[in-house]
PDB file of C-alpha atoms in Angstrom:
ATOM      1  CA  UNK A 140     -37.185 109.426 -22.596  1.00 63.00           C
ATOM      2  CA  UNK A 141     -38.055 109.988 -18.987  1.00 81.00           C
ATOM      3  CA  UNK A 142     -39.642 113.272 -17.928  1.00 90.00           C
ATOM      4  CA  UNK A 143     -38.274 115.594 -15.278  1.00 94.00           C
ATOM      5  CA  UNK A 144     -40.114 118.732 -14.226  1.00 96.00           C
ATOM      6  CA  UNK A 145     -38.902 121.803 -12.371  1.00 97.00           C
ATOM      7  CA  UNK A 146     -40.826 124.497 -10.582  1.00 97.00           C
ATOM      8  CA  UNK A 147     -40.791 127.440 -10.801  1.00 97.00           C
ATOM      9  CA  UNK A 148     -39.446 128.034 -14.296  1.00 96.00           C
ATOM     10  CA  UNK A 149     -38.574 131.621 -13.478  1.00 97.00           C
ATOM     11  CA  UNK A 150     -38.296 133.545 -10.244  1.00 97.00           C
ATOM     12  CA  UNK A 151     -37.354 137.096  -9.363  1.00 97.00           C
ATOM     13  CA  UNK A 152     -36.655 137.897  -5.746  1.00 96.00           C
ATOM     14  CA  UNK A 153     -35.158 140.560  -3.546  1.00 96.00           C
ATOM     15  CA  UNK A 154     -31.691 140.234  -2.103  1.00 97.00           C
ATOM     16  CA  UNK A 155     -31.714 138.428   1.234  1.00 96.00           C
ATOM     17  CA  UNK A 156     -34.718 136.229   0.574  1.00 97.00           C
ATOM     18  CA  UNK A 157     -34.676 132.452   0.171  1.00 97.00           C
ATOM     19  CA  UNK A 158     -35.884 130.647  -2.917  1.00 97.00           C
ATOM     20  CA  UNK A 159     -36.933 127.003  -3.177  1.00 97.00           C
ATOM     21  CA  UNK A 160     -36.736 125.105  -6.464  1.00 98.00           C
ATOM     22  CA  UNK A 161     -38.454 121.745  -6.892  1.00 97.00           C
ATOM     23  CA  UNK A 162     -37.318 118.957  -9.183  1.00 96.00           C
ATOM     24  CA  UNK A 163     -39.618 116.011  -9.866  1.00 95.00           C
ATOM     25  CA  UNK A 164     -39.208 112.826 -11.867  1.00 92.00           C
ATOM     26  CA  UNK A 165     -42.672 112.281 -13.335  1.00 92.00           C
ATOM     27  CA  UNK A 166     -42.636 108.756 -14.723  1.00 86.00           C
ATOM     28  CA  UNK A 167     -39.777 107.036 -12.981  1.00 84.00           C
ATOM     29  CA  UNK A 168     -38.121 106.758  -9.601  1.00 85.00           C
ATOM     30  CA  UNK A 169     -34.870 108.622  -9.231  1.00 84.00           C
ATOM     31  CA  UNK A 170     -32.632 107.565  -6.379  1.00 81.00           C
ATOM     32  CA  UNK A 171     -30.109 110.114  -7.561  1.00 87.00           C
ATOM     33  CA  UNK A 172     -30.687 113.646  -8.753  1.00 92.00           C
ATOM     34  CA  UNK A 173     -28.134 116.252  -9.722  1.00 93.00           C
ATOM     35  CA  UNK A 174     -28.207 120.023  -9.403  1.00 96.00           C
ATOM     36  CA  UNK A 175     -26.358 122.234 -11.858  1.00 95.00           C
ATOM     37  CA  UNK A 176     -26.033 125.930 -12.435  1.00 95.00           C
ATOM     38  CA  UNK A 177     -25.167 127.610 -15.682  1.00 93.00           C
ATOM     39  CA  UNK A 178     -24.150 131.186 -16.341  1.00 90.00           C
ATOM     40  CA  UNK A 179     -24.842 132.762 -19.756  1.00 85.00           C
ATOM     41  CA  UNK A 180     -22.741 131.223 -22.520  1.00 81.00           C
ATOM     42  CA  UNK A 181     -20.909 129.045 -19.996  1.00 84.00           C
ATOM     43  CA  UNK A 182     -20.896 125.322 -19.455  1.00 84.00           C
ATOM     44  CA  UNK A 183     -22.874 123.349 -16.906  1.00 88.00           C
ATOM     45  CA  UNK A 184     -21.404 123.375 -13.453  1.00 90.00           C
ATOM     46  CA  UNK A 185     -22.343 120.493 -11.153  1.00 91.00           C
ATOM     47  CA  UNK A 186     -23.252 121.818  -7.728  1.00 94.00           C
ATOM     48  CA  UNK A 187     -24.259 118.690  -5.865  1.00 93.00           C
ATOM     49  CA  UNK A 188     -25.466 115.123  -6.123  1.00 91.00           C
ATOM     50  CA  UNK A 189     -28.662 114.417  -4.240  1.00 89.00           C
ATOM     51  CA  UNK A 190     -29.361 110.916  -2.963  1.00 85.00           C
ATOM     52  CA  UNK A 191     -32.782 109.910  -1.686  1.00 83.00           C
ATOM     53  CA  UNK A 192     -32.802 109.528   2.057  1.00 82.00           C
ATOM     54  CA  UNK A 193     -29.275 110.766   2.661  1.00 83.00           C
ATOM     55  CA  UNK A 194     -27.250 113.950   2.665  1.00 87.00           C
ATOM     56  CA  UNK A 195     -26.284 115.534  -0.599  1.00 91.00           C
ATOM     57  CA  UNK A 196     -22.725 115.441  -1.839  1.00 91.00           C
ATOM     58  CA  UNK A 197     -21.513 118.920  -2.725  1.00 94.00           C
ATOM     59  CA  UNK A 198     -18.845 119.799  -5.247  1.00 91.00           C
ATOM     60  CA  UNK A 199     -15.800 121.683  -4.135  1.00 91.00           C
ATOM     61  CA  UNK A 200     -16.478 125.368  -3.710  1.00 93.00           C
ATOM     62  CA  UNK A 201     -20.254 125.012  -3.313  1.00 95.00           C
ATOM     63  CA  UNK A 202     -21.488 126.138   0.105  1.00 94.00           C
ATOM     64  CA  UNK A 203     -23.825 123.527   1.556  1.00 93.00           C
ATOM     65  CA  UNK A 204     -25.331 126.029   3.996  1.00 95.00           C
ATOM     66  CA  UNK A 205     -26.065 128.394   1.138  1.00 96.00           C
ATOM     67  CA  UNK A 206     -27.572 125.806  -1.180  1.00 97.00           C
ATOM     68  CA  UNK A 207     -29.733 123.444   0.851  1.00 96.00           C
ATOM     69  CA  UNK A 208     -30.714 120.212  -0.853  1.00 94.00           C
ATOM     70  CA  UNK A 209     -33.421 117.846   0.319  1.00 91.00           C
ATOM     71  CA  UNK A 210     -34.210 114.587  -1.469  1.00 89.00           C
ATOM     72  CA  UNK A 211     -37.166 113.445   0.565  1.00 83.00           C
ATOM     73  CA  UNK A 212     -38.656 110.926  -1.844  1.00 88.00           C
ATOM     74  CA  UNK A 213     -37.775 108.925  -4.938  1.00 87.00           C
ATOM     75  CA  UNK A 214     -39.456 111.515  -7.142  1.00 91.00           C
ATOM     76  CA  UNK A 215     -38.680 114.844  -5.500  1.00 93.00           C
ATOM     77  CA  UNK A 216     -35.565 116.839  -4.727  1.00 94.00           C
ATOM     78  CA  UNK A 217     -35.518 120.484  -3.676  1.00 96.00           C
ATOM     79  CA  UNK A 218     -32.817 123.124  -3.815  1.00 97.00           C
ATOM     80  CA  UNK A 219     -33.155 126.132  -1.542  1.00 97.00           C
ATOM     81  CA  UNK A 220     -30.980 129.143  -2.205  1.00 97.00           C
ATOM     82  CA  UNK A 221     -30.757 130.814   1.187  1.00 97.00           C
ATOM     83  CA  UNK A 222     -30.265 134.551   1.624  1.00 96.00           C
ATOM     84  CA  UNK A 223     -29.948 135.009  -2.114  1.00 97.00           C
ATOM     85  CA  UNK A 224     -27.750 137.761  -3.502  1.00 96.00           C
ATOM     86  CA  UNK A 225     -27.379 139.156  -7.036  1.00 96.00           C
ATOM     87  CA  UNK A 226     -24.361 136.933  -7.693  1.00 95.00           C
ATOM     88  CA  UNK A 227     -26.633 133.902  -7.198  1.00 96.00           C
ATOM     89  CA  UNK A 228     -28.601 134.908 -10.284  1.00 96.00           C
ATOM     90  CA  UNK A 229     -28.215 132.030 -12.698  1.00 96.00           C
ATOM     91  CA  UNK A 230     -29.932 129.218 -14.547  1.00 96.00           C
ATOM     92  CA  UNK A 231     -30.407 126.272 -12.185  1.00 97.00           C
ATOM     93  CA  UNK A 232     -31.013 122.879 -13.764  1.00 97.00           C
ATOM     94  CA  UNK A 233     -31.729 119.544 -12.140  1.00 96.00           C
ATOM     95  CA  UNK A 234     -31.362 116.123 -13.655  1.00 94.00           C
ATOM     96  CA  UNK A 235     -32.309 112.629 -12.576  1.00 91.00           C
ATOM     97  CA  UNK A 236     -31.021 109.149 -13.266  1.00 84.00           C
ATOM     98  CA  UNK A 237     -33.390 106.323 -14.045  1.00 73.00           C
ATOM     99  CA  UNK A 238     -31.710 103.307 -12.505  1.00 65.00           C
ATOM    100  CA  UNK A 239     -34.370 100.786 -13.333  1.00 61.00           C
ATOM    101  CA  UNK A 240     -35.663 101.478 -16.816  1.00 52.00           C
ATOM    102  CA  UNK A 241     -34.040 100.534 -20.117  1.00 50.00           C
ATOM    103  CA  UNK A 242     -32.112 103.782 -20.080  1.00 51.00           C
ATOM    104  CA  UNK A 243     -30.679 103.022 -16.688  1.00 56.00           C
ATOM    105  CA  UNK A 244     -27.520 105.016 -17.035  1.00 70.00           C
ATOM    106  CA  UNK A 245     -28.844 108.189 -18.571  1.00 80.00           C
ATOM    107  CA  UNK A 246     -29.448 111.577 -17.014  1.00 85.00           C
ATOM    108  CA  UNK A 247     -32.623 113.398 -17.928  1.00 89.00           C
ATOM    109  CA  UNK A 248     -32.724 117.131 -17.370  1.00 94.00           C
ATOM    110  CA  UNK A 249     -35.502 119.301 -16.072  1.00 95.00           C
ATOM    111  CA  UNK A 250     -36.391 122.467 -18.017  1.00 96.00           C
ATOM    112  CA  UNK A 251     -34.420 124.675 -15.634  1.00 97.00           C
ATOM    113  CA  UNK A 252     -35.210 127.573 -13.322  1.00 97.00           C
ATOM    114  CA  UNK A 253     -33.990 131.058 -14.108  1.00 97.00           C
ATOM    115  CA  UNK A 254     -33.293 132.927 -10.888  1.00 97.00           C
ATOM    116  CA  UNK A 255     -32.864 136.678 -10.835  1.00 97.00           C
ATOM    117  CA  UNK A 256     -31.945 138.328  -7.545  1.00 97.00           C
ATOM    118  CA  UNK A 257     -32.460 142.068  -7.443  1.00 96.00           C
TER     119      UNK A 257
ATOM    120  CA  UNK B   3      -6.213 118.076 -17.845  1.00 61.00           C
ATOM    121  CA  UNK B   4      -9.976 118.253 -18.110  1.00 68.00           C
ATOM    122  CA  UNK B   5     -11.929 115.035 -17.920  1.00 87.00           C
ATOM    123  CA  UNK B   6     -13.854 115.765 -21.106  1.00 92.00           C
ATOM    124  CA  UNK B   7     -12.698 118.100 -23.834  1.00 92.00           C
ATOM    125  CA  UNK B   8     -14.577 119.540 -26.762  1.00 93.00           C
ATOM    126  CA  UNK B   9     -13.747 122.148 -29.328  1.00 85.00           C
ATOM    127  CA  UNK B  10     -15.887 125.126 -28.302  1.00 81.00           C
ATOM    128  CA  UNK B  11     -16.356 126.206 -31.900  1.00 83.00           C
ATOM    129  CA  UNK B  12     -18.281 127.883 -33.268  1.00 91.00           C
ATOM    130  CA  UNK B  13     -18.727 125.316 -35.995  1.00 95.00           C
ATOM    131  CA  UNK B  14     -20.626 126.471 -39.046  1.00 97.00           C
ATOM    132  CA  UNK B  15     -21.928 124.174 -41.772  1.00 97.00           C
ATOM    133  CA  UNK B  16     -24.285 124.809 -44.674  1.00 97.00           C
ATOM    134  CA  UNK B  17     -27.738 123.316 -44.653  1.00 98.00           C
ATOM    135  CA  UNK B  18     -27.718 119.740 -45.905  1.00 97.00           C
ATOM    136  CA  UNK B  19     -24.082 119.128 -45.024  1.00 97.00           C
ATOM    137  CA  UNK B  20     -22.684 116.739 -42.440  1.00 97.00           C
ATOM    138  CA  UNK B  21     -21.741 118.280 -39.102  1.00 97.00           C
ATOM    139  CA  UNK B  22     -19.008 116.479 -37.175  1.00 96.00           C
ATOM    140  CA  UNK B  23     -18.618 117.074 -33.457  1.00 97.00           C
ATOM    141  CA  UNK B  24     -15.737 115.617 -31.501  1.00 96.00           C
ATOM    142  CA  UNK B  25     -15.015 114.824 -27.882  1.00 96.00           C
ATOM    143  CA  UNK B  26     -12.070 113.289 -26.050  1.00 96.00           C
ATOM    144  CA  UNK B  27     -11.966 112.010 -22.500  1.00 94.00           C
ATOM    145  CA  UNK B  28      -9.180 111.238 -20.094  1.00 93.00           C
ATOM    146  CA  UNK B  29     -10.425 108.382 -17.881  1.00 88.00           C
ATOM    147  CA  UNK B  30      -9.965 104.960 -19.474  1.00 88.00           C
ATOM    148  CA  UNK B  31     -12.468 103.587 -16.967  1.00 84.00           C
ATOM    149  CA  UNK B  32     -15.268 105.532 -18.656  1.00 87.00           C
ATOM    150  CA  UNK B  33     -18.065 103.246 -19.708  1.00 85.00           C
ATOM    151  CA  UNK B  34     -20.981 105.348 -20.873  1.00 89.00           C
ATOM    152  CA  UNK B  35     -21.024 108.242 -23.291  1.00 93.00           C
ATOM    153  CA  UNK B  36     -23.747 110.718 -24.094  1.00 93.00           C
ATOM    154  CA  UNK B  37     -24.482 113.563 -26.435  1.00 96.00           C
ATOM    155  CA  UNK B  38     -26.842 116.322 -25.362  1.00 95.00           C
ATOM    156  CA  UNK B  39     -28.216 119.226 -27.362  1.00 97.00           C
ATOM    157  CA  UNK B  40     -28.848 122.547 -25.640  1.00 95.00           C
ATOM    158  CA  UNK B  41     -30.683 125.414 -27.258  1.00 95.00           C
ATOM    159  CA  UNK B  42     -29.998 128.893 -25.963  1.00 92.00           C
ATOM    160  CA  UNK B  43     -31.864 129.509 -22.723  1.00 90.00           C
ATOM    161  CA  UNK B  44     -33.030 125.897 -22.465  1.00 94.00           C
ATOM    162  CA  UNK B  45     -31.818 122.852 -20.565  1.00 94.00           C
ATOM    163  CA  UNK B  46     -29.886 119.990 -22.213  1.00 94.00           C
ATOM    164  CA  UNK B  47     -31.795 117.329 -24.109  1.00 93.00           C
ATOM    165  CA  UNK B  48     -30.400 113.816 -24.527  1.00 92.00           C
ATOM    166  CA  UNK B  49     -29.774 112.907 -28.175  1.00 94.00           C
ATOM    167  CA  UNK B  50     -27.692 109.752 -28.088  1.00 92.00           C
ATOM    168  CA  UNK B  51     -26.072 107.347 -25.693  1.00 92.00           C
ATOM    169  CA  UNK B  52     -23.366 104.873 -26.659  1.00 93.00           C
ATOM    170  CA  UNK B  53     -21.695 102.208 -24.571  1.00 91.00           C
ATOM    171  CA  UNK B  54     -19.589 100.044 -26.909  1.00 91.00           C
ATOM    172  CA  UNK B  55     -17.024 100.668 -29.606  1.00 95.00           C
ATOM    173  CA  UNK B  56     -18.292 101.397 -33.077  1.00 96.00           C
ATOM    174  CA  UNK B  57     -21.160 103.352 -34.538  1.00 97.00           C
ATOM    175  CA  UNK B  58     -24.698 103.830 -33.312  1.00 96.00           C
ATOM    176  CA  UNK B  59     -27.213 105.418 -35.619  1.00 97.00           C
ATOM    177  CA  UNK B  60     -30.510 107.085 -34.799  1.00 95.00           C
ATOM    178  CA  UNK B  61     -32.144 108.923 -37.647  1.00 96.00           C
ATOM    179  CA  UNK B  62     -29.838 111.655 -38.866  1.00 97.00           C
ATOM    180  CA  UNK B  63     -27.517 111.220 -35.882  1.00 98.00           C
ATOM    181  CA  UNK B  64     -24.605 108.801 -35.620  1.00 98.00           C
ATOM    182  CA  UNK B  65     -22.480 108.446 -32.515  1.00 97.00           C
ATOM    183  CA  UNK B  66     -19.037 106.915 -32.894  1.00 97.00           C
ATOM    184  CA  UNK B  67     -16.989 105.555 -30.010  1.00 96.00           C
ATOM    185  CA  UNK B  68     -13.342 104.535 -29.997  1.00 96.00           C
ATOM    186  CA  UNK B  69     -12.277 103.558 -26.490  1.00 94.00           C
ATOM    187  CA  UNK B  70      -8.688 102.837 -27.502  1.00 94.00           C
ATOM    188  CA  UNK B  71      -8.305 106.418 -28.682  1.00 95.00           C
ATOM    189  CA  UNK B  72     -10.608 107.756 -25.940  1.00 95.00           C
ATOM    190  CA  UNK B  73     -12.649 109.523 -28.531  1.00 95.00           C
ATOM    191  CA  UNK B  74     -16.361 109.906 -29.132  1.00 97.00           C
ATOM    192  CA  UNK B  75     -17.979 111.831 -31.942  1.00 97.00           C
ATOM    193  CA  UNK B  76     -21.403 112.828 -33.193  1.00 97.00           C
ATOM    194  CA  UNK B  77     -22.253 113.119 -36.859  1.00 98.00           C
ATOM    195  CA  UNK B  78     -25.347 114.975 -37.973  1.00 98.00           C
ATOM    196  CA  UNK B  79     -26.339 114.210 -41.549  1.00 98.00           C
ATOM    197  CA  UNK B  80     -28.450 116.522 -43.682  1.00 98.00           C
ATOM    198  CA  UNK B  81     -27.960 119.337 -41.180  1.00 98.00           C
ATOM    199  CA  UNK B  82     -30.929 121.637 -40.682  1.00 97.00           C
ATOM    200  CA  UNK B  83     -31.067 125.185 -39.290  1.00 97.00           C
ATOM    201  CA  UNK B  84     -33.019 123.726 -36.357  1.00 97.00           C
ATOM    202  CA  UNK B  85     -29.887 121.744 -35.444  1.00 97.00           C
ATOM    203  CA  UNK B  86     -28.177 125.018 -34.522  1.00 97.00           C
ATOM    204  CA  UNK B  87     -27.428 124.639 -30.821  1.00 96.00           C
ATOM    205  CA  UNK B  88     -24.669 123.799 -28.375  1.00 95.00           C
ATOM    206  CA  UNK B  89     -23.805 120.116 -28.220  1.00 96.00           C
ATOM    207  CA  UNK B  90     -22.534 118.712 -24.945  1.00 95.00           C
ATOM    208  CA  UNK B  91     -20.529 115.536 -24.613  1.00 95.00           C
ATOM    209  CA  UNK B  92     -20.882 113.689 -21.292  1.00 93.00           C
ATOM    210  CA  UNK B  93     -19.010 110.720 -19.892  1.00 91.00           C
ATOM    211  CA  UNK B  94     -19.942 108.436 -16.993  1.00 86.00           C
ATOM    212  CA  UNK B  95     -17.123 106.692 -15.183  1.00 77.00           C
ATOM    213  CA  UNK B  96     -17.695 103.159 -13.871  1.00 65.00           C
ATOM    214  CA  UNK B  97     -21.511 103.574 -13.934  1.00 60.00           C
ATOM    215  CA  UNK B  98     -21.282 105.505 -10.674  1.00 63.00           C
ATOM    216  CA  UNK B  99     -22.489 109.021 -10.141  1.00 69.00           C
ATOM    217  CA  UNK B 100     -19.430 110.630 -11.671  1.00 73.00           C
ATOM    218  CA  UNK B 101     -20.651 112.318 -14.813  1.00 81.00           C
ATOM    219  CA  UNK B 102     -18.340 114.713 -16.578  1.00 87.00           C
ATOM    220  CA  UNK B 103     -19.556 117.209 -19.141  1.00 90.00           C
ATOM    221  CA  UNK B 104     -17.542 118.949 -21.793  1.00 91.00           C
ATOM    222  CA  UNK B 105     -17.885 122.684 -22.256  1.00 90.00           C
ATOM    223  CA  UNK B 106     -19.905 122.167 -25.421  1.00 93.00           C
ATOM    224  CA  UNK B 107     -19.513 122.895 -29.125  1.00 95.00           C
ATOM    225  CA  UNK B 108     -21.635 125.617 -30.669  1.00 95.00           C
ATOM    226  CA  UNK B 109     -23.041 124.569 -34.046  1.00 96.00           C
ATOM    227  CA  UNK B 110     -24.616 126.925 -36.556  1.00 97.00           C
ATOM    228  CA  UNK B 111     -26.311 125.527 -39.656  1.00 97.00           C
ATOM    229  CA  UNK B 112     -26.492 128.183 -42.332  1.00 97.00           C
ATOM    230  CA  UNK B 113     -29.616 128.117 -44.550  1.00 95.00           C
TER     231      UNK B 113
END
């Protein structure tokens, strides 16, 4: 399957700082990427859908000014958690759709970023 | 009513047995169906995709789709302890960007 990378894999920061997470599709072009968060032993929660060259579509209850998403190219989307607080500590996972390849309707997940806000 | 429903489990099976995981969905317009495996602390990994009614086999895994009953299942034959994980069912409606995930079924394969 297609490969999606995320960086960093783990980050610890102080309350009030901003954290940027990168999501890259390594061997395919992804016009659409998705950002999820997952709390321990809970299910995936879709935060937003990121479309290359346009504004992200946020799910209800997700603050767009808090979670800034930029999808600047067909292989890169970034999520910035602004003014992070301890309640933002979570596992953040991105995924990407390969619209062109043989698996054109499948989502491939990055390895995730574990954020801990002190 | 949730878009995708799964029994949260936990489901326990002995090593070598068949594990059966079930998923129902509410939108009859759903066209694509996926099973993901997620180990604790890791991100989901795609196991199977299925688009038409019937069975699709890949190694020890078989996905079964019944659109009339709005039901999709995953069978794991010859279960191994390494299959112990949470299995997520996902549904894509009308090939757009609306993907819905179930809450996952926790599977434990007992040696």
